mmCIF file of C-alpha atoms in Angstrom:
data_model
loop_
_atom_site.group_PDB
_atom_site.id
_atom_site.type_symbol
_atom_site.label_atom_id
_atom_site.label_comp_id
_atom_site.label_asym_id
_atom_site.label_seq_id
_atom_site.Cartn_x
_atom_site.Cartn_y
_atom_site.Cartn_z
ATOM 1 C CA LEU A 1 129.000 241.518 5.273
ATOM 2 C CA ALA A 2 128.456 238.622 7.650
ATOM 3 C CA LYS A 3 131.582 237.124 9.160
ATOM 4 C CA THR A 4 132.173 233.410 8.639
ATOM 5 C CA THR A 5 133.987 230.913 10.849
ATOM 6 C CA GLN A 6 135.175 227.561 9.596
ATOM 7 C CA PRO A 7 137.794 225.028 10.742
ATOM 8 C CA ILE A 8 141.337 225.871 9.732
ATOM 9 C CA SER A 9 142.103 222.359 8.565
ATOM 10 C CA MET A 10 140.622 218.887 8.180
ATOM 11 C CA ASP A 11 141.999 215.495 7.298
ATOM 12 C CA SER A 12 140.193 212.692 5.540
ATOM 13 C CA TYR A 13 140.852 209.513 3.584
ATOM 14 C CA GLU A 14 139.959 208.560 0.076
ATOM 15 C CA GLY A 15 136.397 207.333 -0.296
ATOM 16 C CA GLN A 16 135.098 209.032 2.829
ATOM 17 C CA GLU A 17 132.416 211.692 3.007
ATOM 18 C CA VAL A 18 133.691 215.047 4.217
ATOM 19 C CA ASN A 19 131.498 217.634 5.897
ATOM 20 C CA ILE A 20 132.836 221.154 6.430
ATOM 21 C CA THR A 21 130.683 223.364 8.616
ATOM 22 C CA CYS A 22 130.723 227.128 8.447
ATOM 23 C CA SER A 23 129.230 229.436 11.030
ATOM 24 C CA HIS A 24 127.704 232.749 9.965
ATOM 25 C CA ASN A 25 125.716 233.989 12.925
ATOM 26 C CA ASN A 26 125.150 237.477 11.555
ATOM 27 C CA ILE A 27 123.842 236.460 8.161
ATOM 28 C CA ALA A 28 121.315 238.953 6.799
ATOM 29 C CA THR A 29 118.049 238.265 5.054
ATOM 30 C CA ASN A 30 119.417 238.983 1.582
ATOM 31 C CA ASP A 31 122.695 237.106 1.985
ATOM 32 C CA TYR A 32 123.533 233.989 0.029
ATOM 33 C CA ILE A 33 125.986 231.283 1.063
ATOM 34 C CA THR A 34 128.631 230.331 -1.453
ATOM 35 C CA TRP A 35 131.486 227.853 -1.349
ATOM 36 C CA TYR A 36 134.653 227.993 -3.407
ATOM 37 C CA GLN A 37 137.549 225.577 -3.779
ATOM 38 C CA GLN A 38 141.136 226.640 -4.402
ATOM 39 C CA PHE A 39 144.118 224.541 -5.415
ATOM 40 C CA PRO A 40 147.640 225.914 -4.937
ATOM 41 C CA SER A 41 148.542 228.632 -7.438
ATOM 42 C CA GLN A 42 145.103 228.511 -9.054
ATOM 43 C CA GLY A 43 142.061 230.744 -8.963
ATOM 44 C CA PRO A 44 139.133 229.968 -6.673
ATOM 45 C CA ARG A 45 136.637 227.632 -8.286
ATOM 46 C CA PHE A 46 132.919 227.950 -7.582
ATOM 47 C CA ILE A 47 131.469 224.805 -6.008
ATOM 48 C CA ILE A 48 127.949 225.501 -4.821
ATOM 49 C CA GLN A 49 125.694 228.185 -3.403
ATOM 50 C CA GLY A 50 122.337 228.370 -1.694
ATOM 51 C CA TYR A 51 119.925 230.383 0.374
ATOM 52 C CA LYS A 52 118.164 227.807 2.532
ATOM 53 C CA THR A 53 117.469 224.079 2.945
ATOM 54 C CA LYS A 54 119.504 221.792 0.731
ATOM 55 C CA VAL A 55 121.212 222.278 -2.587
ATOM 56 C CA THR A 56 122.913 219.489 -4.511
ATOM 57 C CA ASN A 57 124.942 219.489 -7.692
ATOM 58 C CA GLU A 58 127.286 217.040 -9.353
ATOM 59 C CA VAL A 59 130.151 218.008 -7.055
ATOM 60 C CA ALA A 60 128.725 218.617 -3.590
ATOM 61 C CA SER A 61 125.734 219.207 -1.361
ATOM 62 C CA LEU A 62 125.060 222.237 0.765
ATOM 63 C CA PHE A 63 122.905 221.971 3.864
ATOM 64 C CA ILE A 64 121.492 225.139 5.390
ATOM 65 C CA PRO A 65 119.298 224.912 8.514
ATOM 66 C CA ALA A 66 116.202 227.017 8.931
ATOM 67 C CA ASP A 67 117.927 229.717 10.995
ATOM 68 C CA ARG A 68 120.690 230.007 8.329
ATOM 69 C CA LYS A 69 123.301 230.710 10.987
ATOM 70 C CA SER A 70 125.473 227.900 9.702
ATOM 71 C CA SER A 71 125.918 225.789 6.609
ATOM 72 C CA THR A 72 127.605 222.486 5.831
ATOM 73 C CA LEU A 73 129.404 221.610 2.641
ATOM 74 C CA SER A 74 129.305 217.881 2.017
ATOM 75 C CA LEU A 75 131.756 216.226 -0.361
ATOM 76 C CA PRO A 76 130.804 212.601 -1.064
ATOM 77 C CA ARG A 77 133.571 210.005 -1.427
ATOM 78 C CA VAL A 78 136.555 212.320 -1.606
ATOM 79 C CA SER A 79 139.638 211.506 -3.627
ATOM 80 C CA LEU A 80 143.214 212.753 -3.436
ATOM 81 C CA SER A 81 142.351 215.441 -5.979
ATOM 82 C CA ASP A 82 139.918 217.025 -3.519
ATOM 83 C CA THR A 83 142.871 218.182 -1.425
ATOM 84 C CA ALA A 84 142.428 221.946 -1.503
ATOM 85 C CA VAL A 85 141.344 224.974 0.490
ATOM 86 C CA TYR A 86 137.579 225.402 0.800
ATOM 87 C CA TYR A 87 136.096 228.836 1.416
ATOM 88 C CA CYS A 88 132.683 229.627 2.825
ATOM 89 C CA LEU A 89 131.467 233.062 1.827
ATOM 90 C CA VAL A 90 128.352 235.019 2.630
ATOM 91 C CA ALA A 91 127.630 237.612 0.006
ATOM 92 C CA LEU A 92 124.939 240.213 -0.354
ATOM 93 C CA TYR A 93 123.526 240.341 -3.818
ATOM 94 C CA SER A 94 123.308 244.058 -4.535
ATOM 95 C CA GLY A 95 121.420 244.139 -7.786
ATOM 96 C CA GLY A 96 124.058 242.862 -10.123
ATOM 97 C CA TYR A 97 127.160 241.915 -8.263
ATOM 98 C CA ASN A 98 128.587 241.128 -4.917
ATOM 99 C CA LYS A 99 132.065 241.729 -3.551
ATOM 100 C CA LEU A 100 133.450 238.433 -2.306
ATOM 101 C CA ILE A 101 135.233 238.555 1.038
ATOM 102 C CA PHE A 102 137.407 235.493 1.504
ATOM 103 C CA GLY A 103 138.486 234.238 4.890
ATOM 104 C CA ALA A 104 141.316 231.839 5.583
ATOM 105 C CA GLY A 105 139.243 228.856 4.476
ATOM 106 C CA THR A 106 139.508 225.215 5.496
ATOM 107 C CA ARG A 107 142.535 223.332 4.280
ATOM 108 C CA LEU A 108 141.353 219.802 3.476
ATOM 109 C CA ALA A 109 143.968 217.085 3.156
ATOM 110 C CA VAL A 110 142.831 213.778 1.689
ATOM 111 C CA HIS A 111 145.107 210.834 2.421
ATOM 112 C CA PRO A 112 145.414 207.513 0.570
ATOM 113 C CA GLU B 1 132.618 225.178 -20.768
ATOM 114 C CA PRO B 2 133.410 228.926 -21.040
ATOM 115 C CA GLU B 3 136.200 230.124 -18.820
ATOM 116 C CA VAL B 4 138.063 233.240 -17.816
ATOM 117 C CA THR B 5 141.572 233.453 -19.226
ATOM 118 C CA GLN B 6 144.492 235.553 -18.037
ATOM 119 C CA THR B 7 147.829 236.535 -19.527
ATOM 120 C CA PRO B 8 150.646 236.334 -18.800
ATOM 121 C CA SER B 9 150.716 233.453 -16.344
ATOM 122 C CA HIS B 10 153.845 234.885 -14.757
ATOM 123 C CA GLN B 11 155.208 238.422 -14.931
ATOM 124 C CA VAL B 12 158.524 239.508 -13.502
ATOM 125 C CA THR B 13 159.240 243.213 -13.273
ATOM 126 C CA GLN B 14 161.551 245.670 -11.615
ATOM 127 C CA MET B 15 160.326 247.917 -8.847
ATOM 128 C CA GLY B 16 158.967 251.167 -10.255
ATOM 129 C CA GLN B 17 158.015 249.685 -13.610
ATOM 130 C CA GLU B 18 154.500 249.650 -15.019
ATOM 131 C CA VAL B 19 152.749 246.353 -15.597
ATOM 132 C CA ILE B 20 149.524 245.486 -17.357
ATOM 133 C CA LEU B 21 147.740 242.278 -16.490
ATOM 134 C CA ARG B 22 145.244 241.041 -19.028
ATOM 135 C CA CYS B 23 142.034 239.103 -18.684
ATOM 136 C CA VAL B 24 139.426 237.829 -21.085
ATOM 137 C CA PRO B 25 136.189 237.380 -19.136
ATOM 138 C CA ILE B 26 133.461 234.955 -20.131
ATOM 139 C CA SER B 27 131.860 236.412 -23.237
ATOM 140 C CA ASN B 28 128.312 237.167 -22.060
ATOM 141 C CA HIS B 29 129.343 238.423 -18.634
ATOM 142 C CA LEU B 30 128.790 242.015 -17.627
ATOM 143 C CA TYR B 31 130.564 242.361 -14.291
ATOM 144 C CA PHE B 32 134.309 242.141 -13.930
ATOM 145 C CA TYR B 33 136.558 241.937 -10.923
ATOM 146 C CA TRP B 34 140.160 241.843 -9.853
ATOM 147 C CA TYR B 35 141.361 240.105 -6.712
ATOM 148 C CA ARG B 36 144.839 239.441 -5.451
ATOM 149 C CA GLN B 37 146.417 236.877 -3.160
ATOM 150 C CA ILE B 38 149.780 237.434 -1.553
ATOM 151 C CA LEU B 39 151.587 234.143 -1.032
ATOM 152 C CA GLY B 40 150.147 232.292 1.944
ATOM 153 C CA GLN B 41 147.460 234.900 2.588
ATOM 154 C CA LYS B 42 143.776 235.404 1.854
ATOM 155 C CA VAL B 43 142.243 236.287 -1.472
ATOM 156 C CA GLU B 44 141.552 240.045 -1.352
ATOM 157 C CA PHE B 45 139.052 242.050 -3.362
ATOM 158 C CA LEU B 46 140.546 244.901 -5.384
ATOM 159 C CA VAL B 47 137.896 246.296 -7.701
ATOM 160 C CA SER B 48 134.636 245.614 -9.486
ATOM 161 C CA PHE B 49 133.759 247.058 -12.887
ATOM 162 C CA TYR B 50 130.472 247.394 -14.728
ATOM 163 C CA ASN B 51 129.252 249.401 -17.682
ATOM 164 C CA ASN B 52 132.721 250.846 -18.287
ATOM 165 C CA GLU B 53 133.177 252.220 -14.844
ATOM 166 C CA ILE B 54 134.343 251.135 -11.429
ATOM 167 C CA SER B 55 131.487 249.963 -9.208
ATOM 168 C CA GLU B 56 133.500 249.519 -6.065
ATOM 169 C CA LYS B 57 137.138 249.448 -5.028
ATOM 170 C CA SER B 58 138.998 248.455 -1.918
ATOM 171 C CA GLU B 59 141.570 250.397 0.075
ATOM 172 C CA ILE B 60 144.268 248.418 -1.696
ATOM 173 C CA PHE B 61 143.195 249.851 -5.045
ATOM 174 C CA ASP B 62 144.962 253.190 -4.747
ATOM 175 C CA ASP B 63 146.039 255.672 -7.418
ATOM 176 C CA GLN B 64 148.730 253.310 -8.656
ATOM 177 C CA PHE B 65 146.054 250.928 -9.912
ATOM 178 C CA SER B 66 143.695 251.361 -12.821
ATOM 179 C CA VAL B 67 141.368 249.132 -14.798
ATOM 180 C CA GLU B 68 140.158 249.323 -18.329
ATOM 181 C CA ARG B 69 138.015 247.462 -20.791
ATOM 182 C CA PRO B 70 139.743 248.585 -23.976
ATOM 183 C CA ASP B 71 137.568 246.524 -26.299
ATOM 184 C CA GLY B 72 134.665 244.109 -26.143
ATOM 185 C CA SER B 73 136.676 241.207 -24.833
ATOM 186 C CA ASN B 74 139.621 242.300 -22.699
ATOM 187 C CA PHE B 75 139.739 243.608 -19.152
ATOM 188 C CA THR B 76 143.044 244.926 -17.871
ATOM 189 C CA LEU B 77 144.627 245.851 -14.574
ATOM 190 C CA LYS B 78 147.478 248.352 -14.706
ATOM 191 C CA ILE B 79 149.899 249.041 -11.910
ATOM 192 C CA ARG B 80 151.737 252.257 -12.725
ATOM 193 C CA SER B 81 154.779 252.009 -10.508
ATOM 194 C CA THR B 82 155.166 248.601 -8.957
ATOM 195 C CA LYS B 83 156.349 248.096 -5.400
ATOM 196 C CA LEU B 84 157.856 244.999 -3.820
ATOM 197 C CA GLU B 85 154.633 244.490 -1.873
ATOM 198 C CA ASP B 86 152.646 244.233 -5.111
ATOM 199 C CA SER B 87 154.133 240.761 -5.604
ATOM 200 C CA ALA B 88 151.121 238.441 -5.540
ATOM 201 C CA MET B 89 148.790 236.300 -7.616
ATOM 202 C CA TYR B 90 146.248 238.476 -9.381
ATOM 203 C CA PHE B 91 142.932 236.894 -10.263
ATOM 204 C CA CYS B 92 140.364 238.215 -12.672
ATOM 205 C CA ALA B 93 136.739 237.139 -12.263
ATOM 206 C CA SER B 94 133.521 237.778 -14.124
ATOM 207 C CA SER B 95 129.813 237.284 -13.578
ATOM 208 C CA ASP B 96 126.676 237.686 -15.635
ATOM 209 C CA GLY B 97 124.700 239.589 -13.011
ATOM 210 C CA THR B 98 121.594 237.494 -13.534
ATOM 211 C CA GLY B 99 121.263 236.574 -9.873
ATOM 212 C CA PRO B 100 120.426 236.464 -7.211
ATOM 213 C CA PRO B 101 122.826 235.224 -6.434
ATOM 214 C CA ASP B 102 125.730 236.423 -8.521
ATOM 215 C CA THR B 103 128.257 233.678 -9.282
ATOM 216 C CA GLN B 104 131.773 234.828 -10.009
ATOM 217 C CA TYR B 105 134.056 232.710 -12.154
ATOM 218 C CA PHE B 106 137.762 233.138 -11.650
ATOM 219 C CA GLY B 107 140.657 232.938 -14.057
ATOM 220 C CA PRO B 108 143.835 230.957 -13.385
ATOM 221 C CA GLY B 109 145.708 234.037 -12.214
ATOM 222 C CA THR B 110 148.855 235.964 -13.073
ATOM 223 C CA ARG B 111 151.773 235.611 -10.727
ATOM 224 C CA LEU B 112 153.429 239.029 -10.430
ATOM 225 C CA THR B 113 156.941 239.127 -9.058
ATOM 226 C CA VAL B 114 158.423 242.542 -8.334
ATOM 227 C CA LEU B 115 162.201 242.598 -7.860
#
């Protein structure tokens, strides 16, 4: 499984756009990039996933350059409730399931 | 929106006792997982389960651990003889396997405290 590197922590203010970049230099051809969010004492919550280019849903956007060695999670206009840990994961889809390997994640603090 | 549920939310037990953590995965999902998170540490994979058997397990998942799908809705994790170091949040997850990719949905967790 490809190793991921992301900032340990970030600070932002309400209403700002937040971009969290994850490096995954050893990503393999069949790997997908997935982001999860976790609040204290809660289970990880799926945010978004993609393979290449750009993916957007109602919560976030995910930008993946052509070489796929990094990805950027973009959260538009964050609010206090977006304060959480954000995990970037690279997972091989092995015909039914993939084992998720979580790193330390990025601890995002949104300030008033 | 369908969600994974877990019971109990908090379990306190004495060292050496057996505990069973229960999960109800999303109804049409076929793949089931257990993860754990020791306070302040990373989320760690324990085991994946498909078609009534273990697909993969981690080094953490030793002989003290077992999983079962006793009926069509529940998925359980049993720890036979709990140790102090088993104190953690235990998360169940499920996926429908219709990827790629495979999206896992997590439950709210059971906080296990071993005294």
